[in-house]
Coordinates of C-alpha atoms in Angstrom, one line a residue:
Chain A
M6 CA -41.6 25.3 59.0
R7 CA -42.4 28.6 59.0
K8 CA -40.3 28.9 55.0
L9 CA -42.1 26.0 54.2
I10 CA -45.2 27.7 55.0
L11 CA -44.4 30.9 53.3
L12 CA -43.9 29.2 50.2
S13 CA -47.0 27.2 50.4
F14 CA -48.3 30.8 50.5
I15 CA -46.3 31.9 47.3
I16 CA -46.9 29.0 45.5
I17 CA -50.9 29.2 46.0
S18 CA -51.3 32.9 46.1
A19 CA -49.5 33.9 43.3
P20 CA -52.3 31.9 40.1
A21 CA -54.8 33.2 42.0
L22 CA -54.0 36.9 42.0
A23 CA -53.5 36.8 38.7
A24 CA -56.8 34.9 38.5
C25 CA -57.9 37.5 40.0
G26 CA -56.8 39.9 37.7
A27 CA -56.5 38.4 34.2
S28 CA -59.0 39.4 31.2
D29 CA -61.0 36.1 29.6
A30 CA -62.2 38.9 26.6
D31 CA -61.0 36.7 23.9
A32 CA -62.5 33.3 26.6
P33 CA -65.9 33.1 23.8
A34 CA -63.1 33.0 21.4
K35 CA -61.2 30.3 22.6
A36 CA -64.2 28.5 23.2
V37 CA -64.9 28.3 20.0
E38 CA -61.6 26.9 18.9
S39 CA -61.3 23.9 22.0
Y40 CA -64.9 23.5 20.3
L41 CA -63.1 22.7 16.6
T42 CA -60.5 21.2 17.8
A43 CA -62.5 18.7 19.6
L44 CA -64.4 18.3 16.3
V45 CA -61.5 17.5 14.0
E46 CA -60.0 15.5 17.0
K47 CA -64.0 13.4 17.1
D48 CA -63.5 13.7 21.0
G49 CA -66.9 13.4 22.3
D50 CA -65.6 13.0 26.1
R51 CA -65.1 16.4 25.7
L52 CA -67.2 17.8 23.4
P53 CA -70.2 18.1 25.3
T54 CA -68.1 19.6 27.6
L55 CA -67.9 23.0 26.0
V56 CA -70.9 23.1 24.1
C57 CA -74.4 24.7 25.6
G58 CA -77.1 22.1 26.9
D59 CA -79.6 23.1 23.7
W60 CA -77.1 23.0 21.4
E61 CA -75.7 19.4 22.3
A62 CA -77.6 16.9 20.6
D63 CA -76.2 19.2 17.7
A64 CA -73.2 19.3 18.2
L65 CA -73.2 15.6 19.0
I66 CA -74.5 14.9 15.0
E67 CA -71.6 17.2 14.1
L68 CA -68.8 15.0 15.6
D69 CA -70.5 12.1 13.7
S70 CA -70.3 13.8 10.8
F71 CA -66.5 13.7 11.4
Q72 CA -66.2 9.8 12.4
A73 CA -65.3 8.8 8.2
V74 CA -63.1 10.9 7.5
T75 CA -59.6 12.2 8.9
A76 CA -59.8 15.6 10.1
R77 CA -57.0 18.7 11.0
L78 CA -57.4 22.6 11.4
D79 CA -56.0 24.9 8.8
N80 CA -54.3 28.7 9.9
L81 CA -57.7 28.5 12.3
A82 CA -58.3 31.8 14.1
C83 CA -61.5 33.1 16.0
S84 CA -62.1 36.4 17.5
Q85 CA -65.7 38.2 18.7
T86 CA -67.4 40.3 16.0
G87 CA -70.2 41.5 18.6
T88 CA -73.1 40.8 20.3
D89 CA -76.0 40.0 20.6
G90 CA -77.9 40.5 24.3
E91 CA -76.1 38.5 26.3
T92 CA -74.6 35.5 23.3
A93 CA -71.2 36.1 21.9
L94 CA -71.5 36.3 18.0
I95 CA -67.6 34.5 17.5
L96 CA -66.3 34.5 13.7
C97 CA -63.2 32.0 12.6
T98 CA -60.9 31.9 9.8
G99 CA -59.0 29.1 8.6
N100 CA -60.2 26.0 6.5
I101 CA -61.3 22.3 9.1
I102 CA -59.4 20.2 6.1
A103 CA -61.4 16.8 6.1
T104 CA -59.3 13.7 4.2
Y105 CA -61.5 11.2 3.0
N106 CA -59.5 8.2 0.4
G107 CA -56.7 10.3 0.4
E108 CA -58.2 12.8 -0.9
D109 CA -58.5 16.7 0.9
Q110 CA -61.8 19.1 1.2
A111 CA -61.2 22.9 2.0
L112 CA -64.4 23.4 4.3
D113 CA -64.4 27.6 5.0
L114 CA -64.7 28.3 8.9
S115 CA -65.7 32.0 7.4
G116 CA -68.8 31.1 6.2
R117 CA -70.4 30.9 9.5
T118 CA -70.9 32.5 13.2
F119 CA -70.9 30.7 15.7
Q120 CA -73.1 32.2 18.9
V121 CA -71.3 31.6 22.6
T122 CA -73.5 32.3 25.9
Q123 CA -72.5 31.7 29.2
E124 CA -73.7 29.0 31.8
G125 CA -71.9 28.6 35.3
G126 CA -69.6 31.4 34.4
E127 CA -68.0 29.2 31.1
W128 CA -68.2 30.3 28.1
L129 CA -70.0 27.7 25.9
V130 CA -70.6 26.8 21.8
C131 CA -74.2 27.9 21.4
G132 CA -75.2 27.1 17.7
T133 CA -73.7 29.0 14.7
R134 CA -75.5 31.6 11.9
Chain B
M19 CA -52.0 4.5 31.5
G20 CA -51.4 5.3 27.9
L21 CA -48.0 5.4 27.0
I22 CA -47.0 8.9 27.8
Q23 CA -48.3 8.9 31.2
I24 CA -46.1 5.4 31.6
G25 CA -42.7 6.9 29.8
A26 CA -43.8 10.1 32.1
S27 CA -43.9 7.6 35.7
I28 CA -41.0 5.8 35.0
L29 CA -39.2 9.3 34.5
T30 CA -40.1 11.0 37.9
A31 CA -40.2 7.9 39.5
L32 CA -36.1 7.7 38.9
L33 CA -35.6 11.0 40.0
V34 CA -37.4 10.9 43.0
G35 CA -35.8 6.8 43.4
A36 CA -32.0 8.8 42.4
L37 CA -32.7 12.8 44.4
T38 CA -34.9 11.8 47.2
R39 CA -34.3 9.9 50.8
G40 CA -36.9 9.7 54.3
T41 CA -39.0 12.1 54.3
W42 CA -38.6 13.7 51.9
R43 CA -39.4 11.0 49.4
T44 CA -42.9 10.1 51.0
Y45 CA -43.3 13.8 50.0
A46 CA -42.5 13.6 46.7
L47 CA -44.6 10.4 46.2
L48 CA -47.8 11.9 47.9
A49 CA -47.2 15.0 45.3
L50 CA -46.9 13.2 42.4
S51 CA -49.6 10.8 43.0
V52 CA -52.2 13.0 44.1
L53 CA -50.9 15.2 40.1
A54 CA -51.6 11.4 38.9
V55 CA -54.4 11.5 40.3
Y56 CA -55.9 14.3 37.8
W57 CA -53.7 13.7 35.0
F58 CA -54.3 9.6 34.5
Q59 CA -58.3 10.7 35.0
P60 CA -59.9 10.0 31.4
V61 CA -62.1 13.3 30.5
V62 CA -65.5 12.6 31.0
P63 CA -68.5 14.2 29.3
L64 CA -70.1 16.2 32.5
R65 CA -68.3 19.5 32.5
S66 CA -65.4 19.7 35.1
F67 CA -65.8 15.6 36.3
D68 CA -62.8 14.9 35.4
F69 CA -62.0 17.8 37.8
W70 CA -64.5 16.6 40.6
L71 CA -63.7 13.0 40.1
P72 CA -60.2 12.5 41.1
S73 CA -61.0 15.7 44.1
L74 CA -63.2 13.6 45.8
S75 CA -61.0 10.3 45.3
L76 CA -58.3 12.5 47.6
A77 CA -61.7 13.3 49.8
L78 CA -61.9 10.5 50.8
V79 CA -59.0 9.5 51.2
V80 CA -58.2 12.7 53.4
L81 CA -61.4 11.8 54.6
V82 CA -61.0 8.2 55.8
W83 CA -57.3 9.5 57.3
F84 CA -59.0 11.5 59.9
I85 CA -61.3 8.8 61.1
T86 CA -59.1 6.0 61.3
S87 CA -55.9 8.2 63.0
Q88 CA -55.6 9.6 66.7
I89 CA -56.5 13.1 67.9
S90 CA -52.8 13.5 68.7
A91 CA -51.4 12.6 65.4
W92 CA -53.2 15.6 63.8
K93 CA -51.2 18.3 64.8
S94 CA -48.4 16.8 64.2
R95 CA -46.1 18.5 61.8
I96 CA -45.4 15.4 59.0
N97 CA -49.0 15.2 59.0
F98 CA -49.2 18.8 58.1
I99 CA -47.3 19.2 55.4
G100 CA -49.0 16.5 54.4
L101 CA -51.9 17.6 54.4
S102 CA -51.1 21.1 53.0
I103 CA -49.4 19.6 50.2
I104 CA -52.9 17.7 49.1
I105 CA -54.9 21.1 49.9
G106 CA -52.0 23.1 47.9
L107 CA -51.7 20.5 44.7
I108 CA -56.1 20.1 44.7
T109 CA -56.1 23.9 44.7
L110 CA -53.0 24.9 42.1
V111 CA -54.7 22.3 39.2
D112 CA -58.0 24.3 39.4
L113 CA -56.1 27.3 39.0
T114 CA -54.2 25.5 36.2
R115 CA -57.9 27.0 34.5
Y116 CA -56.7 30.9 34.6
I117 CA -52.5 30.0 34.0
F118 CA -52.5 28.3 31.2
P119 CA -54.5 29.0 27.3
Q120 CA -55.1 25.1 27.3
P121 CA -56.1 22.4 30.5
F122 CA -53.0 21.4 31.7
L123 CA -53.1 17.8 33.9
T124 CA -56.8 17.5 33.7
G125 CA -58.5 16.8 30.5
T126 CA -61.0 19.4 30.2
T127 CA -61.6 23.0 31.4
P128 CA -61.6 23.0 35.9
P129 CA -64.0 24.2 37.4
Q130 CA -63.6 28.3 38.8
F131 CA -61.8 28.7 41.7
I132 CA -65.5 30.8 43.9
Q133 CA -67.0 26.6 42.7
F134 CA -64.0 25.1 44.0
I135 CA -64.2 27.5 47.6
V136 CA -67.3 25.9 47.7
F137 CA -66.0 22.6 47.5
V138 CA -63.0 23.1 50.1
L139 CA -66.0 24.5 52.2
I140 CA -68.3 21.3 52.2
V141 CA -65.9 18.7 52.1
S142 CA -64.3 20.6 55.5
L143 CA -67.6 21.2 56.8
A144 CA -68.2 16.9 56.3
I145 CA -65.1 15.6 57.7
F146 CA -65.4 17.7 60.9
A147 CA -68.2 16.4 61.3
F148 CA -67.9 12.9 60.4
T149 CA -64.5 13.2 62.6
Y150 CA -66.0 14.7 65.4
L151 CA -69.0 12.1 65.4
S152 CA -66.7 8.8 65.5
R153 CA -64.8 9.7 68.9
N154 CA -67.4 8.0 70.4
N155 CA -69.0 6.0 67.7
V156 CA -67.5 3.2 66.4
W157 CA -70.2 2.9 63.4
L158 CA -69.4 5.4 62.2
L159 CA -66.5 3.1 60.1
S160 CA -69.2 1.0 59.1
L161 CA -71.1 4.0 57.9
A162 CA -68.1 4.8 56.2
T163 CA -67.6 1.3 54.5
I164 CA -71.4 1.5 53.4
F165 CA -70.8 4.6 51.6
L166 CA -67.5 3.7 49.6
L167 CA -69.5 0.4 48.6
S168 CA -73.1 2.3 47.8
I169 CA -70.3 4.9 45.6
L170 CA -69.1 1.6 44.4
F171 CA -72.4 0.0 43.9
I172 CA -73.4 2.6 41.2
L173 CA -70.8 2.8 39.5
K174 CA -70.6 -0.8 38.4
S175 CA -74.3 -0.7 37.9
P176 CA -75.0 0.2 34.7
T177 CA -78.8 1.0 35.2
L178 CA -78.0 2.5 38.3
S179 CA -74.6 4.1 36.7
L180 CA -76.8 6.0 33.7
Q181 CA -79.4 7.1 37.1
A182 CA -76.7 8.9 38.2
S183 CA -75.6 10.5 34.5
I184 CA -79.1 11.1 34.1
F185 CA -79.5 13.2 38.2
F186 CA -76.0 15.0 37.5
R187 CA -77.4 16.1 34.0
S188 CA -80.4 17.4 34.9
L189 CA -79.0 19.8 38.0
A190 CA -76.5 20.9 35.0
N191 CA -79.3 21.0 32.9
R192 CA -78.2 19.3 29.7
P193 CA -80.3 16.8 27.9
I194 CA -80.8 13.6 29.4
E195 CA -80.8 12.0 25.9
N196 CA -77.6 11.9 25.4
A197 CA -76.8 9.8 29.4
S198 CA -75.0 7.1 29.5
A199 CA -73.4 4.7 31.4
L200 CA -70.6 5.3 30.2
D201 CA -70.5 9.0 31.3
L202 CA -69.1 8.2 35.5
R203 CA -65.9 7.1 34.5
W204 CA -64.1 7.6 37.8
L205 CA -60.4 6.2 37.2
G206 CA -59.1 3.4 39.6
F207 CA -62.0 3.7 41.7
S208 CA -62.2 0.5 42.4
Y209 CA -59.1 0.1 44.0
I210 CA -58.7 3.3 45.7
A211 CA -62.4 1.9 47.6
F212 CA -61.2 -1.4 48.7
R213 CA -57.8 0.2 50.0
L214 CA -59.8 2.8 52.2
I215 CA -62.2 -0.7 53.1
H216 CA -59.5 -2.5 54.6
V217 CA -58.3 0.5 55.9
L218 CA -61.1 0.7 57.4
R219 CA -61.7 -2.1 58.3
D220 CA -58.1 -2.9 60.4
K221 CA -59.0 0.0 62.0
Q222 CA -62.5 -2.0 63.7
L223 CA -61.0 -5.0 64.1
G224 CA -57.7 -2.6 66.3
R225 CA -54.9 -4.4 64.0
L226 CA -54.4 -0.6 62.1
P227 CA -50.9 0.3 63.2
E228 CA -50.6 4.2 63.3
L229 CA -49.7 5.9 59.9
T230 CA -49.3 9.4 59.1
L231 CA -51.1 10.8 56.8
P232 CA -48.6 10.9 53.8
E233 CA -47.8 7.2 54.4
F234 CA -51.6 7.5 54.2
A235 CA -52.6 9.0 51.3
T236 CA -49.3 7.5 48.9
Y237 CA -50.2 4.6 49.8
V238 CA -54.3 4.6 48.3
V239 CA -53.5 6.7 45.3
F240 CA -49.4 5.5 44.6
F241 CA -49.6 7.0 41.1
P242 CA -47.8 3.2 40.0
S243 CA -50.6 1.2 41.1
L244 CA -53.3 4.2 40.8
S245 CA -55.5 2.2 37.5
A246 CA -55.0 -1.5 37.9
G247 CA -53.4 -2.4 41.2
P248 CA -52.1 -4.5 42.9
I249 CA -54.2 -3.6 46.0
D250 CA -51.2 -3.4 48.6
R251 CA -51.6 -3.3 52.3
A252 CA -51.9 -0.6 53.7
E253 CA -48.7 -1.6 57.0
R254 CA -46.3 -3.2 54.3
F255 CA -46.6 -0.5 52.0
A256 CA -45.3 2.0 54.4
G257 CA -42.9 -0.1 55.9
D258 CA -41.6 0.4 52.6
L259 CA -41.8 4.2 52.8
K260 CA -40.1 4.2 56.3
K261 CA -37.4 2.2 55.0
D262 CA -34.2 3.9 54.1
F263 CA -34.0 3.2 50.4
S264 CA -31.1 4.2 48.1
L265 CA -31.3 3.6 44.0
T266 CA -28.8 1.3 42.6
Q267 CA -28.0 -0.1 39.6
D268 CA -28.6 -2.9 40.0
E269 CA -32.0 -2.1 41.7
T270 CA -32.2 -0.5 38.5
L271 CA -31.4 -2.8 36.4
L272 CA -34.3 -5.1 37.7
A273 CA -37.1 -2.1 37.7
G274 CA -36.1 -1.2 33.8
Q275 CA -36.3 -4.9 33.2
R276 CA -39.9 -5.4 34.8
I277 CA -40.8 -2.8 33.1
I278 CA -39.7 -3.5 30.5
I279 CA -41.2 -7.1 30.2
G280 CA -45.4 -5.4 30.9
L281 CA -44.1 -2.7 28.0
F282 CA -44.3 -6.4 25.8
K283 CA -46.6 -8.0 27.7
K284 CA -49.3 -5.4 27.1
F285 CA -48.1 -3.1 23.7
V286 CA -46.8 -6.3 21.4
I287 CA -48.6 -9.5 22.5
A288 CA -51.7 -8.3 24.3
D289 CA -52.3 -5.1 21.8
A290 CA -51.7 -8.0 18.6
L291 CA -53.7 -10.4 20.0
A292 CA -56.8 -7.8 20.7
L293 CA -57.6 -8.0 17.2
I294 CA -58.3 -11.7 16.5
A295 CA -60.0 -11.6 20.8
L296 CA -63.3 -12.9 21.6
N297 CA -65.8 -9.4 21.7
D298 CA -69.2 -8.9 21.0
A299 CA -68.8 -8.1 17.0
L300 CA -66.5 -11.7 16.4
A301 CA -70.1 -13.6 18.6
V302 CA -72.4 -12.6 16.3
Q303 CA -70.0 -13.5 13.0
V304 CA -68.3 -16.1 13.4
H305 CA -70.4 -19.8 12.7
T306 CA -66.9 -22.2 12.7
T307 CA -66.2 -23.8 15.9
G308 CA -62.3 -24.4 15.3
W309 CA -62.0 -20.0 14.5
M310 CA -64.1 -19.5 17.7
W311 CA -61.8 -21.2 19.7
I312 CA -58.9 -19.2 18.5
H313 CA -61.1 -16.1 19.7
L314 CA -61.6 -17.5 22.5
Y315 CA -57.3 -18.6 23.0
A316 CA -56.5 -15.1 22.5
Y317 CA -58.9 -13.6 24.7
A318 CA -57.3 -15.9 27.4
F319 CA -53.8 -14.9 26.4
Q320 CA -54.6 -11.1 25.7
I321 CA -56.7 -10.9 28.9
Y322 CA -53.7 -12.3 30.9
F323 CA -50.7 -10.8 28.9
D324 CA -52.1 -7.1 29.1
F325 CA -53.7 -7.1 32.9
S326 CA -50.4 -8.8 34.1
G327 CA -48.3 -6.5 31.9
Y328 CA -49.9 -3.5 33.7
T329 CA -49.2 -5.3 36.4
D330 CA -44.9 -6.2 35.6
I331 CA -45.4 -2.1 34.6
A332 CA -46.4 -0.6 38.2
I333 CA -44.1 -2.9 40.2
G334 CA -40.8 -2.3 37.7
I335 CA -41.2 1.6 38.7
A336 CA -42.7 1.6 42.1
R337 CA -39.5 -0.2 42.9
L338 CA -37.2 3.2 41.0
V339 CA -39.1 4.3 44.5
G340 CA -37.9 1.8 46.9
I341 CA -41.7 0.2 46.9
K342 CA -42.2 -3.6 46.3
L343 CA -45.3 -3.8 45.8
P344 CA -46.7 -7.3 45.7
E345 CA -46.8 -9.5 42.8
N346 CA -50.7 -10.1 41.8
F347 CA -50.1 -13.2 39.0
A348 CA -47.6 -16.2 38.7
A349 CA -47.7 -18.2 35.8
P350 CA -51.7 -19.1 36.4
Y351 CA -52.2 -21.5 33.2
T352 CA -50.1 -23.0 34.2
K353 CA -51.8 -24.1 37.4
S354 CA -53.5 -28.0 37.9
N355 CA -56.5 -27.8 39.2
L356 CA -58.9 -23.8 39.7
T357 CA -57.7 -23.7 43.5
Q358 CA -54.0 -23.4 42.0
F359 CA -55.4 -20.6 39.2
W360 CA -57.9 -18.7 42.1
S361 CA -54.1 -18.6 43.7
S362 CA -52.2 -17.0 41.3
W363 CA -54.7 -14.9 39.2
H364 CA -55.5 -11.5 40.0
I365 CA -54.0 -12.6 43.5
T366 CA -54.4 -8.8 45.9
L367 CA -57.3 -9.4 45.0
T368 CA -58.2 -12.8 45.9
Q369 CA -56.9 -12.3 49.0
W370 CA -58.8 -9.0 50.4
I371 CA -61.5 -11.1 49.1
R372 CA -60.5 -14.1 51.2
A373 CA -59.4 -11.5 54.7
Y374 CA -62.5 -9.3 53.8
F375 CA -65.6 -11.5 53.2
F376 CA -64.5 -15.7 52.6
N377 CA -62.5 -15.6 55.8
P378 CA -65.7 -13.8 58.5
F379 CA -68.5 -15.6 56.0
N380 CA -66.8 -18.9 56.8
R381 CA -66.7 -18.8 60.4
W382 CA -70.4 -17.4 60.0
I383 CA -72.1 -19.8 58.8
R384 CA -70.2 -22.1 60.5
G385 CA -72.1 -21.7 63.3
Y386 CA -75.3 -22.8 62.0
K387 CA -74.9 -26.8 62.8
S388 CA -77.3 -27.8 61.0
I389 CA -76.0 -26.9 57.6
P390 CA -74.2 -29.9 55.6
S391 CA -70.3 -29.3 55.3
W392 CA -71.3 -29.8 51.5
T393 CA -73.5 -27.0 51.7
M394 CA -71.5 -24.8 53.8
I395 CA -68.7 -24.6 51.5
L396 CA -70.7 -24.7 48.2
I397 CA -72.2 -21.1 49.5
G398 CA -68.5 -20.3 50.8
Q399 CA -67.0 -21.0 47.2
L400 CA -70.3 -19.4 45.5
A401 CA -70.3 -16.0 47.8
T402 CA -67.3 -15.2 47.3
M403 CA -66.5 -15.7 43.2
L404 CA -70.3 -13.8 42.8
L405 CA -68.5 -11.3 44.8
I406 CA -65.6 -11.5 42.6
G407 CA -67.3 -12.3 40.0
L408 CA -70.1 -8.9 40.7
W409 CA -66.7 -6.4 41.4
H410 CA -65.8 -6.1 37.5
G411 CA -69.8 -5.3 37.3
I412 CA -73.0 -5.6 38.4
T413 CA -74.3 -7.3 35.1
F414 CA -75.9 -10.9 34.0
N415 CA -73.0 -11.9 32.3
F416 CA -70.4 -11.2 35.1
I417 CA -72.4 -13.0 37.7
L418 CA -72.8 -15.9 35.5
W419 CA -69.2 -15.4 35.1
G420 CA -69.0 -15.5 39.2
A421 CA -71.0 -19.1 39.7
W422 CA -68.9 -21.0 36.8
H423 CA -65.9 -19.9 39.4
G424 CA -67.7 -20.8 42.6
L425 CA -69.3 -24.3 41.1
G426 CA -66.1 -25.1 39.4
L427 CA -64.2 -24.4 43.2
F428 CA -66.7 -26.1 44.7
L429 CA -66.6 -29.4 42.3
Q430 CA -63.3 -29.9 42.0
N431 CA -62.8 -29.5 46.6
R432 CA -65.5 -32.2 46.4
W433 CA -63.5 -34.0 43.4
S434 CA -60.5 -33.2 45.6
D435 CA -61.4 -35.3 48.4
L436 CA -62.7 -38.1 47.0
A437 CA -59.9 -38.8 45.4
K438 CA -57.9 -38.1 48.3
T439 CA -59.3 -41.1 50.0
R440 CA -59.9 -43.4 47.0
F441 CA -57.2 -43.1 44.8
N442 CA -53.4 -43.4 45.3
I443 CA -51.9 -43.2 43.1
N444 CA -47.7 -43.8 43.4
N445 CA -46.9 -43.9 39.8
P446 CA -44.1 -41.2 38.2
R447 CA -45.8 -41.3 34.7
L448 CA -49.1 -41.3 35.9
Q449 CA -48.5 -38.3 38.4
T450 CA -47.3 -36.6 35.7
A451 CA -49.7 -37.1 33.1
M452 CA -52.5 -36.4 35.9
Q453 CA -50.6 -33.0 36.1
L454 CA -50.5 -31.8 32.9
G455 CA -54.3 -33.3 32.3
G456 CA -55.3 -31.3 35.2
V457 CA -53.8 -27.9 33.5
L458 CA -55.4 -28.4 30.6
L459 CA -58.5 -29.0 31.9
T460 CA -58.1 -26.4 34.3
F461 CA -56.9 -23.8 31.1
H462 CA -60.0 -24.8 29.6
F463 CA -62.4 -23.9 31.8
V464 CA -60.7 -21.0 33.0
A465 CA -61.1 -20.0 28.9
L466 CA -64.7 -21.3 28.7
G467 CA -65.7 -18.6 31.8
W468 CA -63.9 -16.4 29.6
V469 CA -67.2 -16.6 27.2
F470 CA -69.3 -15.1 30.1
F471 CA -66.7 -12.3 31.3
A472 CA -65.3 -11.4 26.8
L473 CA -69.4 -10.7 26.5
S474 CA -71.7 -8.1 27.2
E475 CA -75.2 -10.5 27.1
P476 CA -75.7 -13.5 28.6
S477 CA -77.9 -15.0 24.7
L478 CA -73.9 -13.3 23.4
S479 CA -72.4 -16.2 25.7
W480 CA -74.7 -19.3 24.7
Q481 CA -74.4 -18.2 20.9
V482 CA -70.8 -19.1 21.8
L483 CA -70.9 -21.8 24.0
S484 CA -72.8 -23.8 21.4
V485 CA -70.6 -22.7 18.2
L486 CA -67.3 -24.2 20.5
S487 CA -69.3 -27.2 21.2
G488 CA -70.1 -27.4 17.5
V489 CA -73.5 -27.9 18.4
S490 CA -74.4 -24.5 16.7
R491 CA -73.0 -23.2 13.3

């Protein structure tokens, strides 16, 4: 019994300790990557959980624009380039490849900077520049 | 459940069946079922709800166990281990947000650990308060039942679901314009609630046997029957768990056969029929009587093969771990009258409704001596079938579907009584012809009832019925 309790304690506390020590420096960039992944997967349920309230309607409009095409991400890599107050500015490289009627069209992601803000402890995409 | 989840369930059930014995099997099934509650939960547009909804399911399970079990049972080793498994695994699921770069087990990233701790504290306080009060107040069992029914009522009502979504969105500062009644898709709650209500009611009636927490929790959230039933009985399920079980070759073959039949029914027949089965779009587009009947037949068989296929899969997987889940279907479309149909369609739901609503309701209404017996039968059948309709969703169409079957059962009851006294058919050929006619008539009555079930609006149903009857084109 004591061994079981000890084992349970270790199982629970190890990730908890890891959680305390974990760095979330790249969390804003990951938030953008998750957002773009949900976008090309046309996941209308997941997408609203990845954006801030103010930008939810815009995000869903962007999602709608992909409904008629098959989309995938190509060489996606995002990183933080700076901050603007409490907003993290994220730049991505790579493309969204949108396929319509067998024809590929590459949408360059480096053309816009994503604004990411923290809400309730979560980094959420909150617009582009 | 998708194919990946079914495949993983088969594999883990095989491992549990082959490698575990006795109490360890119960612990293993409990652990797998707790994890499945999270894994099977679909993503919803409200942030972290795909974590909170399964967590609430498990909190309700623990709460109901505490208020229905003896105080002396709380300190037992097996219950302590069971509680540790549940809390430990929920904690681990939440901590996956810090371990894996992408969500693992849940569809989206679980909430922050501090939010989870607050949730655990609130749930612990609620369980403590409820359990403490329930020792001297039996009505708290009724209150718990009403609470479960209220949640079910909200989830099944599109209007209330929408209001609930707006409420949660307002709390989280999200735009309410995007709220939808489908935002609160709580996987398996209809089944979880009915299992919990069965336990609460049996406790009130003094016929609930003592169950350990691992037995009880595994019964309520047993992973093969989590999303689509069947609705087993707690004491029967616990009996299977207590039996000494070892997975033999014969058992594996029988289970495998059942799973393959289920997969074929669901993913080959039902999914193929779904392409031409009656739906809202076809109801508007099709104007030919013949084609409309084809779409209706396709729907009738699609819903049967879909649901019974899932049931076969659940029964097969459960068999791999030594649990013999009850049957839910017994060739319903071959029955010669509506009463027989309802004894062979979604059997476990019908039995549940009969045990906890129809029989008590009938006993109650028989107290009114002034009501004629035919009126009692009509009220009883209508109320029962309306309840079954409402269980599927609180919409006009499900009410119409329930009323259709309630009236059908009443008419069939009256006809049976009349036929017994007026007709005495001894000719075997005539008996066969009557039997066959009964099967065809029952099938078509049920099929016409699906017109209400399959469509979202009464106006669409009337339109389809008029095309089917040749009145409108």
